[in-house]
Coordinates of C-alpha atoms and ligand atoms in Angstrom, one line a residue:
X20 CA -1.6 -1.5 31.9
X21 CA 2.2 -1.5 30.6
X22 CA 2.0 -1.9 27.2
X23 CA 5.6 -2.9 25.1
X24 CA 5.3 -2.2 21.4
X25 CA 7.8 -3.4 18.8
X26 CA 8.3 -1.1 16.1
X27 CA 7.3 2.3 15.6
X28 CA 5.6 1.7 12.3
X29 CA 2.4 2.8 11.8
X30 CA 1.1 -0.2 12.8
X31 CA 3.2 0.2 16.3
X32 CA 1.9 4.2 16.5
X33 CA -1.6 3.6 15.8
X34 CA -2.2 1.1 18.3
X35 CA 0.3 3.2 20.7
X36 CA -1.7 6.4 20.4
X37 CA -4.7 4.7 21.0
X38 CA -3.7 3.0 24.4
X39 CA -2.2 6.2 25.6
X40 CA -5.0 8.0 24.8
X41 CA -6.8 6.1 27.3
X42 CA -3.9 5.8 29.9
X43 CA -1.8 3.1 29.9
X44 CA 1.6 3.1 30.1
X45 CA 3.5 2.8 26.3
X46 CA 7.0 2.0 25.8
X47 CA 8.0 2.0 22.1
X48 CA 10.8 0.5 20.5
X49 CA 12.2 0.7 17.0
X50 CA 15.4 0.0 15.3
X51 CA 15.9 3.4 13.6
X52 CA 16.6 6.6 14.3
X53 CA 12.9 8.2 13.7
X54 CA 9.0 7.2 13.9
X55 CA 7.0 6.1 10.5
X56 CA 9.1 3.0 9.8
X57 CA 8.8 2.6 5.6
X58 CA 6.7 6.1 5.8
X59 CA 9.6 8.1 7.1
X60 CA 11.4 10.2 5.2
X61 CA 14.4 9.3 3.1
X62 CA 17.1 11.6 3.4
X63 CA 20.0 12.0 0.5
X64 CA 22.1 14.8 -0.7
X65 CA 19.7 17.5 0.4
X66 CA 16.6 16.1 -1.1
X67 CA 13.8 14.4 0.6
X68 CA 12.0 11.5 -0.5
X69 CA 8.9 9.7 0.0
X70 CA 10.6 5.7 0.7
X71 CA 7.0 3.8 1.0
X72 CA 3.5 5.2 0.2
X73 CA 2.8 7.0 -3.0
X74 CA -1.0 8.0 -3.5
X75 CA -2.6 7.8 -0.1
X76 CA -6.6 6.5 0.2
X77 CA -8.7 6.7 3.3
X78 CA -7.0 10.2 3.6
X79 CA -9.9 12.4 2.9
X80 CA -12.3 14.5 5.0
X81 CA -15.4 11.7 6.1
X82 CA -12.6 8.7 5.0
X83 CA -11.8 6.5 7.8
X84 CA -7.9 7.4 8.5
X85 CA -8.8 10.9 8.1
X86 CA -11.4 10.7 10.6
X87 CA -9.4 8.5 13.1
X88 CA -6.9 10.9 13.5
X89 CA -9.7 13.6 14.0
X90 CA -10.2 11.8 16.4
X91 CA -6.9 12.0 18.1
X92 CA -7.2 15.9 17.4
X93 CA -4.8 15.4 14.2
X94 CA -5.1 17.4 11.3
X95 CA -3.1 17.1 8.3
X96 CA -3.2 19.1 5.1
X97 CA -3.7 16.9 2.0
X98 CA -3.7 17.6 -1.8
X99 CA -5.9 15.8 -3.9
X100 CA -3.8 13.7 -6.5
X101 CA -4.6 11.1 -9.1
X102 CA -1.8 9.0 -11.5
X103 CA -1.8 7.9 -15.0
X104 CA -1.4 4.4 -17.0
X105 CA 0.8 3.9 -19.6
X106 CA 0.5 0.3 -21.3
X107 CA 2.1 -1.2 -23.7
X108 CA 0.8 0.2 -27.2
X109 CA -1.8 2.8 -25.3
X110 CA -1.7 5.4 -22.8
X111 CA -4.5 6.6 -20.2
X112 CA -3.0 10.0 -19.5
X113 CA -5.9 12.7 -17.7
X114 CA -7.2 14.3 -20.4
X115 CA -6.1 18.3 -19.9
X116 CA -9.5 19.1 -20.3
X117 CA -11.8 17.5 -17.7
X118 CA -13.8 14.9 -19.4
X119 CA -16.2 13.8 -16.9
X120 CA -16.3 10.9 -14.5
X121 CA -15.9 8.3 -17.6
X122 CA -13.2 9.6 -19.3
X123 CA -11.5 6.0 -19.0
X124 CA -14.8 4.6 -20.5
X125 CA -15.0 6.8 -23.5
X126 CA -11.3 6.7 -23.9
X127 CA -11.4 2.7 -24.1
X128 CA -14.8 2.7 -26.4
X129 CA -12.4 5.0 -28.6
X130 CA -9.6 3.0 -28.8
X131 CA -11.4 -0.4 -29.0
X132 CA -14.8 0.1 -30.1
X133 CA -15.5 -3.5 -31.2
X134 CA -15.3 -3.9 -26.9
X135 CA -17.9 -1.2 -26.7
X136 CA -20.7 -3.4 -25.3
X137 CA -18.3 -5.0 -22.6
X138 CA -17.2 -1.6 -21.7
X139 CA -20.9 -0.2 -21.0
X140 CA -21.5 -3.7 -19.3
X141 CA -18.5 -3.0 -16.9
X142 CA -19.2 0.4 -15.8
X143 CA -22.8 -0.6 -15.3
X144 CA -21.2 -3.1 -13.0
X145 CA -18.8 -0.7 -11.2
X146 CA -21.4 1.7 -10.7
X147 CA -23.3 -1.0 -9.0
X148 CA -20.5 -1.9 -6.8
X149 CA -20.2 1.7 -5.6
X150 CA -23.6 1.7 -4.9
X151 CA -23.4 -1.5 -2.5
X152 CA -20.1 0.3 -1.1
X153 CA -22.0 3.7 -0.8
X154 CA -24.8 1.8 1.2
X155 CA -22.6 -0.4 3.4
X156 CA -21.5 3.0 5.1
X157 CA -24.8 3.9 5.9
X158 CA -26.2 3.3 9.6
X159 CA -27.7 0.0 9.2
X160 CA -31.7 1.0 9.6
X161 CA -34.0 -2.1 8.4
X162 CA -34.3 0.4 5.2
X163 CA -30.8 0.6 4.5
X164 CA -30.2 -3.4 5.2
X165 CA -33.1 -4.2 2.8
X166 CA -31.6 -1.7 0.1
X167 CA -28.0 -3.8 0.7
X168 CA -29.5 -6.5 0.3
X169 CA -31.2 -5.8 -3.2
X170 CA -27.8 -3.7 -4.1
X171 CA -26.3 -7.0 -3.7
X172 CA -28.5 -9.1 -5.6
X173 CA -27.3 -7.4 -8.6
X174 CA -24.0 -7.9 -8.2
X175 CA -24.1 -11.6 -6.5
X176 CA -23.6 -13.3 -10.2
X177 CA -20.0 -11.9 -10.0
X178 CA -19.1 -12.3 -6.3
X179 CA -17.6 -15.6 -7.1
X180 CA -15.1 -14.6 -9.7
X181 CA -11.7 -14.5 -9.5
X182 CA -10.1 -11.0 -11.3
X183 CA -8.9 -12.7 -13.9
X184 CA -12.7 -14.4 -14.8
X185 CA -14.3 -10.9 -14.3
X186 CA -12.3 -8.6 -16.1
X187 CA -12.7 -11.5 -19.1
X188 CA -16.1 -11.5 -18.6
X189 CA -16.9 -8.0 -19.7
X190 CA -13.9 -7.8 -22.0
X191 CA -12.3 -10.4 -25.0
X192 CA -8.8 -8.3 -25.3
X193 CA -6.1 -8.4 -22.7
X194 CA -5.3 -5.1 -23.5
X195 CA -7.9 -4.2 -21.6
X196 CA -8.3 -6.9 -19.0
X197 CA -4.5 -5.9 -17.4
X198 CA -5.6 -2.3 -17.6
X199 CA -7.7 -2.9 -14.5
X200 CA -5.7 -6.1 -13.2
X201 CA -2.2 -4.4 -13.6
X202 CA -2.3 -3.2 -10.0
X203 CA -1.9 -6.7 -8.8
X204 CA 1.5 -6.7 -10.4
X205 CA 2.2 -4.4 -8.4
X206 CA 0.9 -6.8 -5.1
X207 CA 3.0 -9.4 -6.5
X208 CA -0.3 -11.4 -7.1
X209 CA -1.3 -12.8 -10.3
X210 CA -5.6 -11.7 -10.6
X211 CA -6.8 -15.6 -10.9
X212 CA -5.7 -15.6 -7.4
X213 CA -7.4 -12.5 -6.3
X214 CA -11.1 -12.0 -5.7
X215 CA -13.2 -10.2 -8.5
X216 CA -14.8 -7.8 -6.6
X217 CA -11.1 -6.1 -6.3
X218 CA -10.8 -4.8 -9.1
X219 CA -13.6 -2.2 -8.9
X220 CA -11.5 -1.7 -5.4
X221 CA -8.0 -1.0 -7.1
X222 CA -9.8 0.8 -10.0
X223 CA -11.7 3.6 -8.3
X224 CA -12.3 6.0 -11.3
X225 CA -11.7 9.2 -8.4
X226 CA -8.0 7.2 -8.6
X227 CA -7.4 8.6 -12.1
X228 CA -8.8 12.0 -12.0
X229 CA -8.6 14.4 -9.2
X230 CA -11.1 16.8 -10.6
X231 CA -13.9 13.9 -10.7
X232 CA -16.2 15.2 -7.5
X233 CA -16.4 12.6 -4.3
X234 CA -19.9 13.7 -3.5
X235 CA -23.3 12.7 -5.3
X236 CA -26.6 13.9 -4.1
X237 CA -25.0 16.1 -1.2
X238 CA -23.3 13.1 -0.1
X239 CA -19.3 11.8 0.0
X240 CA -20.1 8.6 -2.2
X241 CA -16.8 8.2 -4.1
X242 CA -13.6 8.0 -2.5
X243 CA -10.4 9.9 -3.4
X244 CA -7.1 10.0 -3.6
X245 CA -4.1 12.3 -1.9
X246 CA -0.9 13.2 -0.9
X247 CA 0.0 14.7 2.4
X248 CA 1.5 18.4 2.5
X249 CA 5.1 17.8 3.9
X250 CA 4.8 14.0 2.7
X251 CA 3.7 11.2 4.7
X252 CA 5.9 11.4 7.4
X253 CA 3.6 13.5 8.8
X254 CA 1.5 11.1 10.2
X255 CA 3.8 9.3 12.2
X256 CA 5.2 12.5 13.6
X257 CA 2.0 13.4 14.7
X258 CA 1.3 10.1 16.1
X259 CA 4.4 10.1 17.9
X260 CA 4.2 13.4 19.2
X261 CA 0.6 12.2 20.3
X262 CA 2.2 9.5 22.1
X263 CA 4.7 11.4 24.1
X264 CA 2.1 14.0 25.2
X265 CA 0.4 11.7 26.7
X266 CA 2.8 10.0 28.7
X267 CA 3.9 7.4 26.4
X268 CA 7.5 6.8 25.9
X269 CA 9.5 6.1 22.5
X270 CA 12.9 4.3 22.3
X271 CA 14.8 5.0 19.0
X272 CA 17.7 2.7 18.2
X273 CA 16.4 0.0 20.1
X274 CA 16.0 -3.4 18.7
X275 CA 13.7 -6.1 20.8
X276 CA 15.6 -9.3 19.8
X277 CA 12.8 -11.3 22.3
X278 CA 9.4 -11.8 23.9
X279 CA 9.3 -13.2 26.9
X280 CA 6.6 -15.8 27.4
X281 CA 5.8 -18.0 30.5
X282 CA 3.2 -20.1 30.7
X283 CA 1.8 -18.9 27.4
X284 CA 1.6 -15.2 29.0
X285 CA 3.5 -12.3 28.1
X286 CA 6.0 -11.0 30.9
X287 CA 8.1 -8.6 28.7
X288 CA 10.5 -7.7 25.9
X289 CA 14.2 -8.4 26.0
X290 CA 16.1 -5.8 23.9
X291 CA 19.5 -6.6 22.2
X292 CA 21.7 -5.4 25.1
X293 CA 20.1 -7.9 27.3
X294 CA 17.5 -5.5 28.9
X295 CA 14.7 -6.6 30.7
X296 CA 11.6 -4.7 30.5
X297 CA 8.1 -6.2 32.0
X298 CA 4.7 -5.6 31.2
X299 CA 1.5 -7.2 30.3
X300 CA 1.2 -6.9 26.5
X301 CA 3.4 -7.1 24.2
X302 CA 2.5 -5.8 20.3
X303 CA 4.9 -7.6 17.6
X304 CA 5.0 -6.3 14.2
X305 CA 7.2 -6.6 10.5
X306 CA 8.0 -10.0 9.1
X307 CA 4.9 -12.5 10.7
X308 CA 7.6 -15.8 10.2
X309 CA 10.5 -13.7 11.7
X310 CA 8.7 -12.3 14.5
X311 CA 7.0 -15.1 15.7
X312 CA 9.8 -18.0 14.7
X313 CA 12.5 -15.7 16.1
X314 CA 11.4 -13.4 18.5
X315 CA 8.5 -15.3 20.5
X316 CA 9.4 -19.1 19.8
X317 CA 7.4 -21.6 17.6
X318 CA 6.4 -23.5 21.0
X319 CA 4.6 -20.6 22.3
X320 CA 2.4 -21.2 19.5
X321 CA -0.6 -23.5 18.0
X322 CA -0.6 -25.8 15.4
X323 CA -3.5 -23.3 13.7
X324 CA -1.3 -19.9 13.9
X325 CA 1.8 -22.2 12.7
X326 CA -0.2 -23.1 10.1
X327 CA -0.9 -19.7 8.9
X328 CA 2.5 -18.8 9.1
X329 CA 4.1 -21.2 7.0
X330 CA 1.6 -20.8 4.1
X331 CA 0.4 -16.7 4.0
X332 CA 2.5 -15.2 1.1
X333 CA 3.8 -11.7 1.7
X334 CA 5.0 -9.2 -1.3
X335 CA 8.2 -9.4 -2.6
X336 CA 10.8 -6.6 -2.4
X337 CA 10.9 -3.6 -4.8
X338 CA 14.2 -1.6 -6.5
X339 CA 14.2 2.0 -5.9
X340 CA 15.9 4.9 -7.2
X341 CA 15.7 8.3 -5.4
X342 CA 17.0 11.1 -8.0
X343 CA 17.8 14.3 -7.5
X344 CA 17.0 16.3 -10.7
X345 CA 17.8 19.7 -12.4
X346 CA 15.1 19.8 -14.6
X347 CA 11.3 20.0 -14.4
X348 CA 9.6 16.3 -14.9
X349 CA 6.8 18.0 -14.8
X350 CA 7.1 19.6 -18.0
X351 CA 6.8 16.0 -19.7
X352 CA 4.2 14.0 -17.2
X353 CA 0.2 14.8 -16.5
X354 CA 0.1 13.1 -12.9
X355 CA 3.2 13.0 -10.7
X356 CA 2.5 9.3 -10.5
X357 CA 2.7 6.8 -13.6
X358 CA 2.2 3.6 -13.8
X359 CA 4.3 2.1 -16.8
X360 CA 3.8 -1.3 -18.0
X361 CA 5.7 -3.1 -20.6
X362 CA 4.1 -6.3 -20.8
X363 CA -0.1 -8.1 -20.4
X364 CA 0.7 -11.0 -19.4
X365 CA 0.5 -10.6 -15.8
X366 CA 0.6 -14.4 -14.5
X367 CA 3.9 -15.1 -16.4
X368 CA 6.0 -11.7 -14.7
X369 CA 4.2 -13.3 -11.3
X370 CA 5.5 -16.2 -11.9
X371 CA 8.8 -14.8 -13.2
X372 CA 8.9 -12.1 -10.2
X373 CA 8.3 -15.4 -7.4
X374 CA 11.1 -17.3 -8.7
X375 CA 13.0 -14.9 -8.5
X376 CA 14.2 -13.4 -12.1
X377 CA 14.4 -9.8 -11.9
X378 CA 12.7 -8.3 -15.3
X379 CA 14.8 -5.3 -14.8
X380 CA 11.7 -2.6 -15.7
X381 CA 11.2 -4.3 -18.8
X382 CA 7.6 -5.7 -17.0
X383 CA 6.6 -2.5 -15.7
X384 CA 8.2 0.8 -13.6
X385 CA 6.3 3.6 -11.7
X386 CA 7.6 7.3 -12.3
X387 CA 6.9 9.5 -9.0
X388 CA 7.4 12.8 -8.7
X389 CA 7.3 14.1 -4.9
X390 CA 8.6 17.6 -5.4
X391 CA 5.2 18.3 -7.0
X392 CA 3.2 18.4 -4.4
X393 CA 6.5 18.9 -1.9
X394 CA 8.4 21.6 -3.3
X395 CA 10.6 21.9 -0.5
X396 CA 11.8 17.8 -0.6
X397 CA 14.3 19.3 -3.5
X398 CA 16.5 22.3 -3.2
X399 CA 16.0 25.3 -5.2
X400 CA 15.5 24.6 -8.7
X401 CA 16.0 21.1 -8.0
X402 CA 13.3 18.4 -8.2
X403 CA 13.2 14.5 -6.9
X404 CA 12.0 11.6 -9.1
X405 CA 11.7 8.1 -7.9
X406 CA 11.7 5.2 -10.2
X407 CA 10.5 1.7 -9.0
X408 CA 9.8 -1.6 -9.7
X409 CA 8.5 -4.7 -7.9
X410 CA 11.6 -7.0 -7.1
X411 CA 12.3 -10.7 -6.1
X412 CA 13.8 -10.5 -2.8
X413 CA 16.5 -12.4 -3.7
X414 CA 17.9 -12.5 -7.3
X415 CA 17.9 -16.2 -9.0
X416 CA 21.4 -14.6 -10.6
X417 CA 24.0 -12.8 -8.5
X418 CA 23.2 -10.7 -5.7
X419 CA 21.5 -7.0 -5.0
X420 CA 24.9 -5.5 -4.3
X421 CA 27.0 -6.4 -7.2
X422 CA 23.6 -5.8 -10.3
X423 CA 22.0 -2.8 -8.7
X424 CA 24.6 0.1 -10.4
X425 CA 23.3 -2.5 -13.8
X426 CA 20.1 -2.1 -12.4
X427 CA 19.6 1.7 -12.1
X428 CA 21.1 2.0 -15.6
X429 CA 18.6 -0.1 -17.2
X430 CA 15.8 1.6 -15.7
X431 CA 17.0 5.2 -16.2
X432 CA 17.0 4.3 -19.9
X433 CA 13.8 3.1 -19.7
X434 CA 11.8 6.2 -17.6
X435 CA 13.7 8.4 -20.5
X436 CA 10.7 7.6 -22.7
X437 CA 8.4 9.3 -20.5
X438 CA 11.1 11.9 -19.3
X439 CA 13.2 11.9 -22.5
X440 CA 17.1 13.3 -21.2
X441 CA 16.4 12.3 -17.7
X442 CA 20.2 10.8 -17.6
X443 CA 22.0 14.1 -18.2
X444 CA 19.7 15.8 -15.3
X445 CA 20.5 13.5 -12.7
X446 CA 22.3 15.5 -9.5
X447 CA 22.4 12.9 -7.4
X448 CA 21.3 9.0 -7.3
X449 CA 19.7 6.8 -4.1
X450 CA 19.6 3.2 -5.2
X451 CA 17.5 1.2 -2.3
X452 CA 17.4 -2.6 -2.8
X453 CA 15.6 -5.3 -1.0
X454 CA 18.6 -6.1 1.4
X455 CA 18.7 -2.0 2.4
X456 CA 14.8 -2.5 3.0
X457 CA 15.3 -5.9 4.8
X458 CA 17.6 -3.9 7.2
X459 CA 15.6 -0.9 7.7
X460 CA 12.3 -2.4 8.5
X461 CA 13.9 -5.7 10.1
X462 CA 12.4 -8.3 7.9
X463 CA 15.1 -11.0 6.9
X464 CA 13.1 -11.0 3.5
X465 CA 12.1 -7.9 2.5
X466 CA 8.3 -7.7 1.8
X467 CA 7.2 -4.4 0.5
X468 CA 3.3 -3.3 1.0
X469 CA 1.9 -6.4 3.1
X470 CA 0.4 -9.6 2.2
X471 CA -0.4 -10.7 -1.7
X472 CA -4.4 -10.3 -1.6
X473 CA -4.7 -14.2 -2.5
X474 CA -8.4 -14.5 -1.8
X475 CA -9.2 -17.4 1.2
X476 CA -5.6 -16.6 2.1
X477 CA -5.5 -16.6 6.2
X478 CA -2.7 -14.3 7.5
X479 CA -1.5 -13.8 10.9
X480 CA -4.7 -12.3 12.8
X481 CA -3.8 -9.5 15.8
X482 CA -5.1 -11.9 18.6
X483 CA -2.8 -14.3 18.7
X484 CA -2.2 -17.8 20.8
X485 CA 0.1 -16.2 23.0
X486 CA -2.0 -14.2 26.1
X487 CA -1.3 -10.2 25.9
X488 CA 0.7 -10.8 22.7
X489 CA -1.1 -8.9 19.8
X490 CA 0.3 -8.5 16.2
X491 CA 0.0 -5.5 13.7
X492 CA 1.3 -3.8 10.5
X493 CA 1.5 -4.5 7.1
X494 CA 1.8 -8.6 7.5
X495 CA -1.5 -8.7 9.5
X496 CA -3.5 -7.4 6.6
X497 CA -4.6 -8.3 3.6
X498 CA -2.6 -6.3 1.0
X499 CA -1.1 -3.7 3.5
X500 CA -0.9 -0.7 2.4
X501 CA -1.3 2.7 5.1
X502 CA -4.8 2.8 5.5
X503 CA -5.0 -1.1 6.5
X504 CA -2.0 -1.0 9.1
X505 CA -3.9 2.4 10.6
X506 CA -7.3 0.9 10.7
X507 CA -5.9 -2.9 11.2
X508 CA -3.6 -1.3 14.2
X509 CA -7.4 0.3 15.4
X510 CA -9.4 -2.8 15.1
X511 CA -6.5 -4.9 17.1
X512 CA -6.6 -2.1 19.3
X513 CA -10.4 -2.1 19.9
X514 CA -10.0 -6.1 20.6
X515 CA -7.9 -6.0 22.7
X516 CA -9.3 -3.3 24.9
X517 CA -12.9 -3.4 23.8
X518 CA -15.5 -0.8 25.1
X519 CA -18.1 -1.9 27.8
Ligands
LIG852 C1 8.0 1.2 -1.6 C2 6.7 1.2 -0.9 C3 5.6 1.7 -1.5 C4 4.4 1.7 -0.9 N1 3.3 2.3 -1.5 C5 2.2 2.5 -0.8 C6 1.1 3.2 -1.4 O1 1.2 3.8 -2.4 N2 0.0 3.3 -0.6 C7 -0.2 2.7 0.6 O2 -1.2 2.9 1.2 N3 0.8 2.0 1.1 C8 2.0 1.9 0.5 N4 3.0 1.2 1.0 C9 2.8 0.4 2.2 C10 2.8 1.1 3.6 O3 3.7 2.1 3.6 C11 3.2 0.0 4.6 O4 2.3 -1.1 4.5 C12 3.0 0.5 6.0 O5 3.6 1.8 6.2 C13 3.7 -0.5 6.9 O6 3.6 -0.1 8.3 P1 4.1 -1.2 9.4 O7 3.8 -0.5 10.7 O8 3.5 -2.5 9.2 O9 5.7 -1.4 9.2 P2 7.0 -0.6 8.9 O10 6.8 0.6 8.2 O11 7.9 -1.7 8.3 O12 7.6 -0.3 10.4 C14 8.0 -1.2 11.2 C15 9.1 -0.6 12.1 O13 9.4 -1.5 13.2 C16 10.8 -1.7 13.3 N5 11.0 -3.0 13.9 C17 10.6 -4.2 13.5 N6 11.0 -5.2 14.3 C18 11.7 -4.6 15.3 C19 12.4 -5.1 16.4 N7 12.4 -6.4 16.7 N8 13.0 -4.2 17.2 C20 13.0 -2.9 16.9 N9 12.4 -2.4 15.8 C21 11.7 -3.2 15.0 C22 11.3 -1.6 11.9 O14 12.7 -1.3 11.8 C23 10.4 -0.4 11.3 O15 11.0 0.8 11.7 C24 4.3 1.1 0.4 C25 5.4 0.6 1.0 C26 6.6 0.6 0.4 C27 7.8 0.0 1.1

């Protein structure tokens, strides 16, 4: 079959390898001038940095992105990596000296041992989720759906909170509760709208330690955290090159500006110069509102998909600054990642964040460090640091252009506490807004990440109402993120062409 994909993302180059793989004729087309969409490589000044993922999951030996592109014959070099909290009046820095699996558990007993018994009562819990998850992986032998089954039972009592309930179920101070709900800040979510089981999810204890070992009994059971040798862009090169090897064909530059759509079948993709180029599916991805609304045509669709569209909630935008440094950040951080948070009340900067006030760091900044792990991103000497924040995509007061030199400032000052000097280091200075990200990834709101994991939330699903039209990437899945575009892009991949 011809097969036209929109957007070399790696929404676009999973399900792209796939059909080539098997034989059918790929045409890609993206906007820019290289494959990996928000995973490619930003380019400044003779530094390199990483402009979407940070920490990559799924990434492991026996994880599932690892093993599906194995299963293309790709093999990438990964470094195990974990990142550190910072709250507001605590810290939950890797201890130098490994401490165990529990070093969060003792460190929180330590700091707030009137929460002791909540604490135990939590980790009991977690350790019972990663039990359920550990079983769920295994082949599913009457044995193994039996020991699900009672795995479950001891976890059902909680299945029906929210984040918020659970976390104040096993603990009284908010201190603690954002500790493991401060990730969703980082969705744009607020946790009474996300399901409890999450935050076991978002709080993997392998996430904060790299030295904590993934196997128990001679088996993987906890899953772990890394960064790719030569940064992330390595996996759509690979993909790409995949592609091309194997017949498939990949149009930089390009922008589709329409699917053509008779008789609610796909016929082809019309690119901006007026092009015409025929085929029998058609894969869509980026902004779900803009690409159908725009570049299929609400009438091609149902009342049910229109539906979805006009009420999912994707992620808001984030502020970015790419630095080139001359000294060594490392010399003041544990992990290359931190997580900084300046506030507990994480419905309020929600709130705040949707309506569009900026906090300007004050609610919370990651530190990131790339030239750890990828020396060669800075040039000799040198070293990168990105500094980010979630952002509204559009500022209640002013605009993106005019505040983000303010912007930078402000957050600069902030980072100093954790990398005190940082101002008189800076070589050279990358500021990426949401209207630069709206442009490169060709969303007319920038959305960072995917879709806020608001639980019951439909989004748009790959089939769609449209014959031979499917849809992928980061708006197809629940909370985005690399591994769910890869495995998404797979799964919408396997539907459409599933195995006899
Ligand atoms: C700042 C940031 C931090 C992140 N951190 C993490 C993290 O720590 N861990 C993690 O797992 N994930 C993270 N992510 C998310 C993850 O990187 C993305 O969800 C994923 O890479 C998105 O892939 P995609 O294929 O959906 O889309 P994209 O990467 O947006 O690629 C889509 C491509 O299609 C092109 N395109 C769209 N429409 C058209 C058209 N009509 N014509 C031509 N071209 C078109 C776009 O220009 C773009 O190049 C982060 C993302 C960002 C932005």
């Amino acid at each position: 079959m011809k097969i036209n994909i929109i957007g070399a993302g790696l929404g676009g180059l999973t399900f792209g390898a796939m059909a080539a793989r098997d034989g059918h004729r790929v045409t890609i087309y993206d906007k820019n001038s290289r494959p990996g969409g928000v995973v490619a490589l930003l380019e400044h000044d003779g530094y390199k940095f990483e402009q979407g993922p940070l920490l990559i999951g799924d990434m492991l030996e026996g994880e599932p992105i690892y093993e599906f592109l194995a299963s293309l014959g790709i093999h990438l070099d990964t470094v195990r990596a974990d990142r550190d909290i910072i709250m507001p009046d605590y810290d939950m820095i890797t201890p130098e000296e490994y401490k165990g699996p529990y070093w969060r558990r003792d460190r929180l007993k330590e700091l707030f041992p009137e929460e002791a018994r909540g604490i135990d009562r939590y980790y009991k819990f977690y350790d019972d989720v990663m039990r359920l998850r550990f079983i769920a992986g295994e082949n599913q032998t009457l044995i193994n759906k039996i020991r699900l089954a009672l795995a479950f039972l001891k976890i059902k009592k909680y299945a029906g909170m929210n984040a918020d309930e659970l976390t104040r179920h096993f603990f009284k101070s908010e201190k603690i509760c954002t500790l493991y709900t401060g990730i969703w800040a980082d969705f744009c979510a607020d946790p009474a709208e996300a399901q409890g089981l999450g935050v076991v999810f978002t709080n993997f204890e392998t996430a904060f330690d790299k030295r904590i070992p993934l196997d128990k009994n001679g088996k993987k059971y906890y899953p772990g955290y890394c960064y790719i040798q030569g940064g992330c862009q390595k996996i759509p090169e690979s993909l790409a090159d995949y592609i091309t090897s194997h017949g498939g064909k990949i149009v930089y530059n390009t922008v589709v500006d329409k699917v053509i759509v008779e008789n609610g079948k796909v016929k082809g993709t019309r690119l901006q110069n007026g092009e015409v180029d025929s085929c029998d599916i058609v894969v869509g991805c980026g902004a779900g509102r803009d690409f159908f609304y725009d570049t299929v045509g609400q009438e091609h669709l149902n009342d049910e998909y229109r539906e979805i569209l006009d009420t999912f909630r994707p992620m808001e935008a984030v502020f970015m600054l790419h630095l080139g440094v001359d000294f060594d950040p490392m010399q003041h951080l544990r992990s290359a990642l931190v997580y900084c948070y300046g506030m507990y009340d994480l419905h309020a900067a929600t709130k705040k964040l949707r309506s569009g006030e900026y906090h300007e760091g004050n609610d919370g900044y990651l530190i990131f460090v790339p030239s750890d792990h990828a020396p060669e991103f800075a040039p000799e000497g040198k070293h990168c640091v990105t500094i980010y924040t979630v952002a509204p995509d559009t500022l209640k007061d002013g605009d993106w252009e005019s505040k983000k030199q303010e912007y930078a400032e402000k957050l600069i000052h902030l980072a100093e506490k954790q990398l005190p000097g940082l101002s008189e280091h800076i070589t050279t200075m990358k500021i990426m807004t949401a209207r630069d990200y709206s442009e490169y990834t060709h969303m007319k709101k920038s959305s960072f990440g995917g879709v806020v994991p608001i639980w019951n939330q439909k989004n748009p699903t790959h089939k769609t109402p449209v014959e031979g039209l499917w849809f992928v990437g980061q708006q197809s899945e629940n909370t985005g993120g690399l591994g769910n575009v890869i495995m998404g892009a797979k799964s919408a991949y396997e539907k459409a062409f599933p195995t006899k």
